[in-house]
Amino acid sequence: MSPTPFDLLFNPRGIVVAGASTHPGKFGFVALHNVLAGGFDGPVFATNPEQPTILGLDTLASVEQVPAGAADMVLVCTPPQTCADILRSAASRGIGAAFIASGGFREAGAEGARAEEELVDLARSLGMTVAGPNGQGLISTPAKLAAQIVAPVPPPGPIAVASQSGNLVSALMNYAAHSGVGISRAVSAGNAAMVGVVDYLGWFAGDPHTKAMAAYVEGVGDGRQFAAAIRKVSEAKPVVLVKGGTTPRGAKAAASHTGALATDDRVFDGMVRQSGAVRAATIEEAFDAVAAFATQPLPAGPRTVVLSSAGGWGVIAADAVSKSSLELVPLPADLEAAIDRLVPPRWSRHNPIDLAGGESRDTIPEAIHLVAEHREVDAVVYLGMGIQANTASHLRSGPYFHSAELARICEYHERQDSRFATAAAEASAQTGKPILAATELAVTQPGNSGPAAMAAGNRYCFPSADRAVRALHHLWWYAQWRKRHLRAKA
């Protein structure tokens, strides 16, 4: 099969950095550095008319010197007035795709908009695909490709990102690096002159390395076309959308940022819901949701049990569940009896399950499995992971660690929280039910053995009960939409 334009962008045989620079503060230097440092397997070429050696790579005077057929993509880091000539030269060498990082096009006003239209017309006449302009680049971890003019290089993982804002791509990649739930593909669409966010999402939907997608948009152009494209993508995989420019001032900022035209937010919200995409209000909520989709099974129903080591977390979670589409299911009598055999009688005896600090060595893993395996439970929110390892951290940093020979108990505490993380993942895999764990230690102490074990197992640890419940709400909403939509199509 012939490669698609997106194959040329995300899985190129070779890449050219046009406008490579010796100055570490220039985009041309950073772009070449990122491509080389990322470990891209194919040939890398760089152009600079003075032909210096940059980062050990001998540069070429122009794109015309690239061997024919050796590269599929050119990353353009030169002034806007040079882009047309670079496209012509690239096409003559068999290069079929370009990512134009250069700014100064539609976002700069009427003259820039005309230049952008002319560039797209030229690309079409050459049979080339242009990403951007005015974008920061793309990431493709299966290809070990970091073709971008900024720093974040996330770990490999199941999340794909497409955004009209480069710095919001970076934000999502930073969350991925912090959480351990990594990125398959990520792209800054920039002005989206030729290919836009929905085009990328359409390709991600068929990408075997991607399980869920996140997108940021400021303007959508043809609303009907956008809705139809999102619906098709949502049939295949979950999509989480964040929209900027929802207020008059935000819309004005969007116009100056990417030249995007605002849409009525109420109309947009209804369109998104009908199309099956999840609407997130913030980037944090978007990452929570897409990480949940990428690492958790969809719930079969709304019946949720909250399992907590202590009471306050459970109360907060109960409030959050009550404000969502989920159901805080009454604790079944047989499940109550089973838990009663595990812990002292002071535990709550209702949902949320507050173990009241009465757990012993194996209580948490056993309780997680008991709850998840129950036929009247669709999903579990587990709170309190990391408490023991946090105690160990304090003991290790204190003045008595060596004199009191505390290493053994510290190691035990750390192993326990690692076991709890493993138990949650195993119970979810065995039952096919989502089990979302949450602790603030995922943010305040990410090296804690609980969150660390989850990250090592490519599971997402939520920073709070509220955020875990919100993500679970999104899972259940999408599960319902998908069931209704596929039934209607049958």
PDB file of C-alpha atoms in Angstrom, residues 128-299:
ATOM      1  CA  MET A 128       2.699  17.705  -1.232  1.00  0.00           C
ATOM      2  CA  THR A 129       0.994  17.800   2.156  1.00  0.00           C
ATOM      3  CA  VAL A 130       1.745  20.800   4.371  1.00  0.00           C
ATOM      4  CA  ALA A 131       1.280  20.749   8.143  1.00  0.00           C
ATOM      5  CA  GLY A 132       1.155  24.140   9.828  1.00  0.00           C
ATOM      6  CA  PRO A 133       2.312  26.805   9.204  1.00  0.00           C
ATOM      7  CA  ASN A 134       2.912  28.543  12.515  1.00  0.00           C
ATOM      8  CA  GLY A 135       3.157  25.234  14.401  1.00  0.00           C
ATOM      9  CA  GLN A 136       5.744  23.836  16.772  1.00  0.00           C
ATOM     10  CA  GLY A 137       6.096  20.402  15.150  1.00  0.00           C
ATOM     11  CA  LEU A 138       5.201  16.821  15.847  1.00  0.00           C
ATOM     12  CA  ILE A 139       6.106  13.814  17.968  1.00  0.00           C
ATOM     13  CA  SER A 140       5.908  10.196  16.817  1.00  0.00           C
ATOM     14  CA  THR A 141       7.263   7.895  19.517  1.00  0.00           C
ATOM     15  CA  PRO A 142       6.919   4.650  17.504  1.00  0.00           C
ATOM     16  CA  ALA A 143       9.288   6.223  14.966  1.00  0.00           C
ATOM     17  CA  LYS A 144      11.503   7.797  17.674  1.00  0.00           C
ATOM     18  CA  LEU A 145      10.786  11.101  15.964  1.00  0.00           C
ATOM     19  CA  ALA A 146      10.798  14.437  17.803  1.00  0.00           C
ATOM     20  CA  ALA A 147      10.442  16.880  14.914  1.00  0.00           C
ATOM     21  CA  GLN A 148       9.610  19.988  16.913  1.00  0.00           C
ATOM     22  CA  ILE A 149      11.032  23.349  17.929  1.00  0.00           C
ATOM     23  CA  VAL A 150      10.323  22.959  21.664  1.00  0.00           C
ATOM     24  CA  ALA A 151      11.545  20.747  24.465  1.00  0.00           C
ATOM     25  CA  PRO A 152       9.014  18.221  25.803  1.00  0.00           C
ATOM     26  CA  VAL A 153       9.731  14.694  24.589  1.00  0.00           C
ATOM     27  CA  PRO A 154       7.253  12.361  26.313  1.00  0.00           C
ATOM     28  CA  PRO A 155       7.597   8.641  26.935  1.00  0.00           C
ATOM     29  CA  PRO A 156       5.935   6.236  24.488  1.00  0.00           C
ATOM     30  CA  GLY A 157       2.344   5.418  25.266  1.00  0.00           C
ATOM     31  CA  PRO A 158      -1.236   5.121  23.998  1.00  0.00           C
ATOM     32  CA  ILE A 159      -2.369   8.788  23.845  1.00  0.00           C
ATOM     33  CA  ALA A 160      -2.451  10.846  20.646  1.00  0.00           C
ATOM     34  CA  VAL A 161      -2.751  14.636  20.689  1.00  0.00           C
ATOM     35  CA  ALA A 162      -3.745  17.134  17.996  1.00  0.00           C
ATOM     36  CA  SER A 163      -3.959  20.815  18.840  1.00  0.00           C
ATOM     37  CA  GLN A 164      -4.272  24.228  17.250  1.00  0.00           C
ATOM     38  CA  SER A 165      -1.987  25.472  20.023  1.00  0.00           C
ATOM     39  CA  GLY A 166       1.588  24.314  20.302  1.00  0.00           C
ATOM     40  CA  ASN A 167       1.999  25.126  23.976  1.00  0.00           C
ATOM     41  CA  LEU A 168      -1.085  23.077  24.837  1.00  0.00           C
ATOM     42  CA  VAL A 169       0.444  20.112  23.023  1.00  0.00           C
ATOM     43  CA  SER A 170       3.451  20.692  25.270  1.00  0.00           C
ATOM     44  CA  ALA A 171       1.236  20.852  28.348  1.00  0.00           C
ATOM     45  CA  LEU A 172      -0.369  17.498  27.559  1.00  0.00           C
ATOM     46  CA  MET A 173       3.032  15.962  26.831  1.00  0.00           C
ATOM     47  CA  ASN A 174       4.352  17.296  30.138  1.00  0.00           C
ATOM     48  CA  TYR A 175       1.434  15.659  31.951  1.00  0.00           C
ATOM     49  CA  ALA A 176       2.237  12.452  30.107  1.00  0.00           C
ATOM     50  CA  ALA A 177       5.876  12.578  31.171  1.00  0.00           C
ATOM     51  CA  HIS A 178       4.892  13.264  34.782  1.00  0.00           C
ATOM     52  CA  SER A 179       2.245  10.553  34.994  1.00  0.00           C
ATOM     53  CA  GLY A 180       3.976   7.801  33.041  1.00  0.00           C
ATOM     54  CA  VAL A 181       1.006   7.428  30.657  1.00  0.00           C
ATOM     55  CA  GLY A 182       2.802   8.287  27.466  1.00  0.00           C
ATOM     56  CA  ILE A 183       2.217   9.593  23.960  1.00  0.00           C
ATOM     57  CA  SER A 184       1.952   7.778  20.634  1.00  0.00           C
ATOM     58  CA  ARG A 185       1.670  10.796  18.341  1.00  0.00           C
ATOM     59  CA  ALA A 186       1.329  14.526  18.994  1.00  0.00           C
ATOM     60  CA  VAL A 187       1.071  17.404  16.567  1.00  0.00           C
ATOM     61  CA  SER A 188       0.677  21.150  16.654  1.00  0.00           C
ATOM     62  CA  ALA A 189      -1.634  21.955  13.762  1.00  0.00           C
ATOM     63  CA  GLY A 190      -0.768  25.663  13.832  1.00  0.00           C
ATOM     64  CA  ASN A 191      -2.873  27.572  11.321  1.00  0.00           C
ATOM     65  CA  ALA A 192      -4.071  24.252   9.837  1.00  0.00           C
ATOM     66  CA  ALA A 193      -3.886  25.724   6.351  1.00  0.00           C
ATOM     67  CA  MET A 194      -4.071  22.363   4.599  1.00  0.00           C
ATOM     68  CA  VAL A 195      -4.668  19.713   7.267  1.00  0.00           C
ATOM     69  CA  GLY A 196      -6.414  20.367  10.558  1.00  0.00           C
ATOM     70  CA  VAL A 197      -7.106  18.772  13.893  1.00  0.00           C
ATOM     71  CA  VAL A 198      -9.897  16.513  12.639  1.00  0.00           C
ATOM     72  CA  ASP A 199      -7.678  15.255   9.821  1.00  0.00           C
ATOM     73  CA  TYR A 200      -5.061  14.168  12.316  1.00  0.00           C
ATOM     74  CA  LEU A 201      -7.706  12.595  14.546  1.00  0.00           C
ATOM     75  CA  GLY A 202      -8.986  10.644  11.571  1.00  0.00           C
ATOM     76  CA  TRP A 203      -5.552   9.121  11.040  1.00  0.00           C
ATOM     77  CA  PHE A 204      -5.024   8.492  14.761  1.00  0.00           C
ATOM     78  CA  ALA A 205      -8.310   6.556  14.813  1.00  0.00           C
ATOM     79  CA  GLY A 206      -6.693   3.875  12.658  1.00  0.00           C
ATOM     80  CA  ASP A 207      -3.278   4.020  14.318  1.00  0.00           C
ATOM     81  CA  PRO A 208      -2.525   0.756  16.177  1.00  0.00           C
ATOM     82  CA  HIS A 209      -0.284   2.626  18.633  1.00  0.00           C
ATOM     83  CA  THR A 210      -3.141   4.910  19.774  1.00  0.00           C
ATOM     84  CA  LYS A 211      -5.935   4.030  22.200  1.00  0.00           C
ATOM     85  CA  ALA A 212      -7.405   7.456  22.953  1.00  0.00           C
ATOM     86  CA  MET A 213      -7.097  10.998  21.623  1.00  0.00           C
ATOM     87  CA  ALA A 214      -7.067  14.525  23.021  1.00  0.00           C
ATOM     88  CA  ALA A 215      -7.579  17.670  20.961  1.00  0.00           C
ATOM     89  CA  TYR A 216      -7.551  21.413  21.471  1.00  0.00           C
ATOM     90  CA  VAL A 217      -9.372  23.662  18.988  1.00  0.00           C
ATOM     91  CA  GLU A 218     -10.052  27.382  18.758  1.00  0.00           C
ATOM     92  CA  GLY A 219     -12.129  27.467  15.587  1.00  0.00           C
ATOM     93  CA  VAL A 220     -13.803  24.673  13.627  1.00  0.00           C
ATOM     94  CA  GLY A 221     -14.581  26.176  10.209  1.00  0.00           C
ATOM     95  CA  ASP A 222     -17.385  24.132   8.625  1.00  0.00           C
ATOM     96  CA  GLY A 223     -19.386  22.962  11.650  1.00  0.00           C
ATOM     97  CA  ARG A 224     -21.257  20.167   9.834  1.00  0.00           C
ATOM     98  CA  GLN A 225     -18.060  18.764   8.377  1.00  0.00           C
ATOM     99  CA  PHE A 226     -16.341  18.989  11.759  1.00  0.00           C
ATOM    100  CA  ALA A 227     -19.221  17.185  13.503  1.00  0.00           C
ATOM    101  CA  ALA A 228     -19.320  14.408  10.897  1.00  0.00           C
ATOM    102  CA  ALA A 229     -15.573  13.872  11.184  1.00  0.00           C
ATOM    103  CA  ILE A 230     -15.659  13.780  14.988  1.00  0.00           C
ATOM    104  CA  ARG A 231     -18.553  11.306  14.936  1.00  0.00           C
ATOM    105  CA  LYS A 232     -16.628   8.957  12.652  1.00  0.00           C
ATOM    106  CA  VAL A 233     -13.543   9.151  14.856  1.00  0.00           C
ATOM    107  CA  SER A 234     -15.554   8.651  18.063  1.00  0.00           C
ATOM    108  CA  GLU A 235     -16.998   5.444  16.660  1.00  0.00           C
ATOM    109  CA  ALA A 236     -13.477   4.032  16.593  1.00  0.00           C
ATOM    110  CA  LYS A 237     -11.802   5.508  19.675  1.00  0.00           C
ATOM    111  CA  PRO A 238     -12.541   8.004  22.469  1.00  0.00           C
ATOM    112  CA  VAL A 239     -11.870  11.674  21.729  1.00  0.00           C
ATOM    113  CA  VAL A 240     -11.511  14.356  24.415  1.00  0.00           C
ATOM    114  CA  LEU A 241     -11.933  17.941  23.209  1.00  0.00           C
ATOM    115  CA  VAL A 242     -10.984  21.256  24.798  1.00  0.00           C
ATOM    116  CA  LYS A 243     -12.093  24.440  23.098  1.00  0.00           C
ATOM    117  CA  GLY A 244     -10.489  27.839  23.487  1.00  0.00           C
ATOM    118  CA  GLY A 245     -12.165  31.103  22.598  1.00  0.00           C
ATOM    119  CA  THR A 246     -15.422  30.406  24.420  1.00  0.00           C
ATOM    120  CA  THR A 247     -15.723  34.026  25.613  1.00  0.00           C
ATOM    121  CA  PRO A 248     -15.522  37.262  23.595  1.00  0.00           C
ATOM    122  CA  ARG A 249     -12.030  38.008  24.894  1.00  0.00           C
ATOM    123  CA  GLY A 250     -10.906  34.436  24.367  1.00  0.00           C
ATOM    124  CA  ALA A 251     -12.260  34.520  20.817  1.00  0.00           C
ATOM    125  CA  LYS A 252     -10.290  37.705  20.134  1.00  0.00           C
ATOM    126  CA  ALA A 253      -7.131  36.057  21.468  1.00  0.00           C
ATOM    127  CA  ALA A 254      -7.758  33.003  19.284  1.00  0.00           C
ATOM    128  CA  ALA A 255      -8.048  35.169  16.170  1.00  0.00           C
ATOM    129  CA  SER A 256      -4.641  36.705  16.831  1.00  0.00           C
ATOM    130  CA  HIS A 257      -3.126  33.352  17.799  1.00  0.00           C
ATOM    131  CA  THR A 258      -3.988  31.048  14.893  1.00  0.00           C
ATOM    132  CA  GLY A 259      -6.405  33.196  12.913  1.00  0.00           C
ATOM    133  CA  ALA A 260      -9.270  31.004  14.116  1.00  0.00           C
ATOM    134  CA  LEU A 261     -12.856  32.208  13.887  1.00  0.00           C
ATOM    135  CA  ALA A 262     -14.969  31.698  16.988  1.00  0.00           C
ATOM    136  CA  THR A 263     -18.112  29.591  17.098  1.00  0.00           C
ATOM    137  CA  ASP A 264     -21.085  29.857  19.452  1.00  0.00           C
ATOM    138  CA  ASP A 265     -20.096  27.796  22.467  1.00  0.00           C
ATOM    139  CA  ARG A 266     -23.582  26.418  23.102  1.00  0.00           C
ATOM    140  CA  VAL A 267     -23.826  25.231  19.516  1.00  0.00           C
ATOM    141  CA  PHE A 268     -20.330  23.749  19.738  1.00  0.00           C
ATOM    142  CA  ASP A 269     -21.135  21.926  22.980  1.00  0.00           C
ATOM    143  CA  GLY A 270     -24.271  20.360  21.536  1.00  0.00           C
ATOM    144  CA  MET A 271     -22.438  19.358  18.382  1.00  0.00           C
ATOM    145  CA  VAL A 272     -19.642  17.726  20.364  1.00  0.00           C
ATOM    146  CA  ARG A 273     -22.042  15.721  22.507  1.00  0.00           C
ATOM    147  CA  GLN A 274     -24.048  14.501  19.535  1.00  0.00           C
ATOM    148  CA  SER A 275     -20.813  13.481  17.829  1.00  0.00           C
ATOM    149  CA  GLY A 276     -19.628  11.335  20.745  1.00  0.00           C
ATOM    150  CA  ALA A 277     -16.617  13.359  21.848  1.00  0.00           C
ATOM    151  CA  VAL A 278     -16.047  14.178  25.516  1.00  0.00           C
ATOM    152  CA  ARG A 279     -15.900  17.915  26.249  1.00  0.00           C
ATOM    153  CA  ALA A 280     -13.359  18.909  28.892  1.00  0.00           C
ATOM    154  CA  ALA A 281     -13.304  22.378  30.418  1.00  0.00           C
ATOM    155  CA  THR A 282      -9.559  22.465  31.142  1.00  0.00           C
ATOM    156  CA  ILE A 283      -6.337  20.864  29.968  1.00  0.00           C
ATOM    157  CA  GLU A 284      -6.048  19.093  33.339  1.00  0.00           C
ATOM    158  CA  GLU A 285      -9.503  17.583  32.930  1.00  0.00           C
ATOM    159  CA  ALA A 286      -8.679  16.645  29.350  1.00  0.00           C
ATOM    160  CA  PHE A 287      -5.545  14.747  30.354  1.00  0.00           C
ATOM    161  CA  ASP A 288      -7.357  13.027  33.229  1.00  0.00           C
ATOM    162  CA  ALA A 289     -10.038  11.875  30.813  1.00  0.00           C
ATOM    163  CA  VAL A 290      -7.803  10.781  27.952  1.00  0.00           C
ATOM    164  CA  ALA A 291      -5.465   8.964  30.368  1.00  0.00           C
ATOM    165  CA  ALA A 292      -8.468   7.149  31.832  1.00  0.00           C
ATOM    166  CA  PHE A 293      -9.671   6.163  28.367  1.00  0.00           C
ATOM    167  CA  ALA A 294      -6.184   4.978  27.434  1.00  0.00           C
ATOM    168  CA  THR A 295      -5.639   2.850  30.550  1.00  0.00           C
ATOM    169  CA  GLN A 296      -9.070   1.741  31.802  1.00  0.00           C
ATOM    170  CA  PRO A 297     -11.890  -0.400  30.414  1.00  0.00           C
ATOM    171  CA  LEU A 298     -15.247   1.261  29.873  1.00  0.00           C
ATOM    172  CA  PRO A 299     -17.780   0.656  32.653  1.00  0.00           C
TER     173      PRO A 299
END
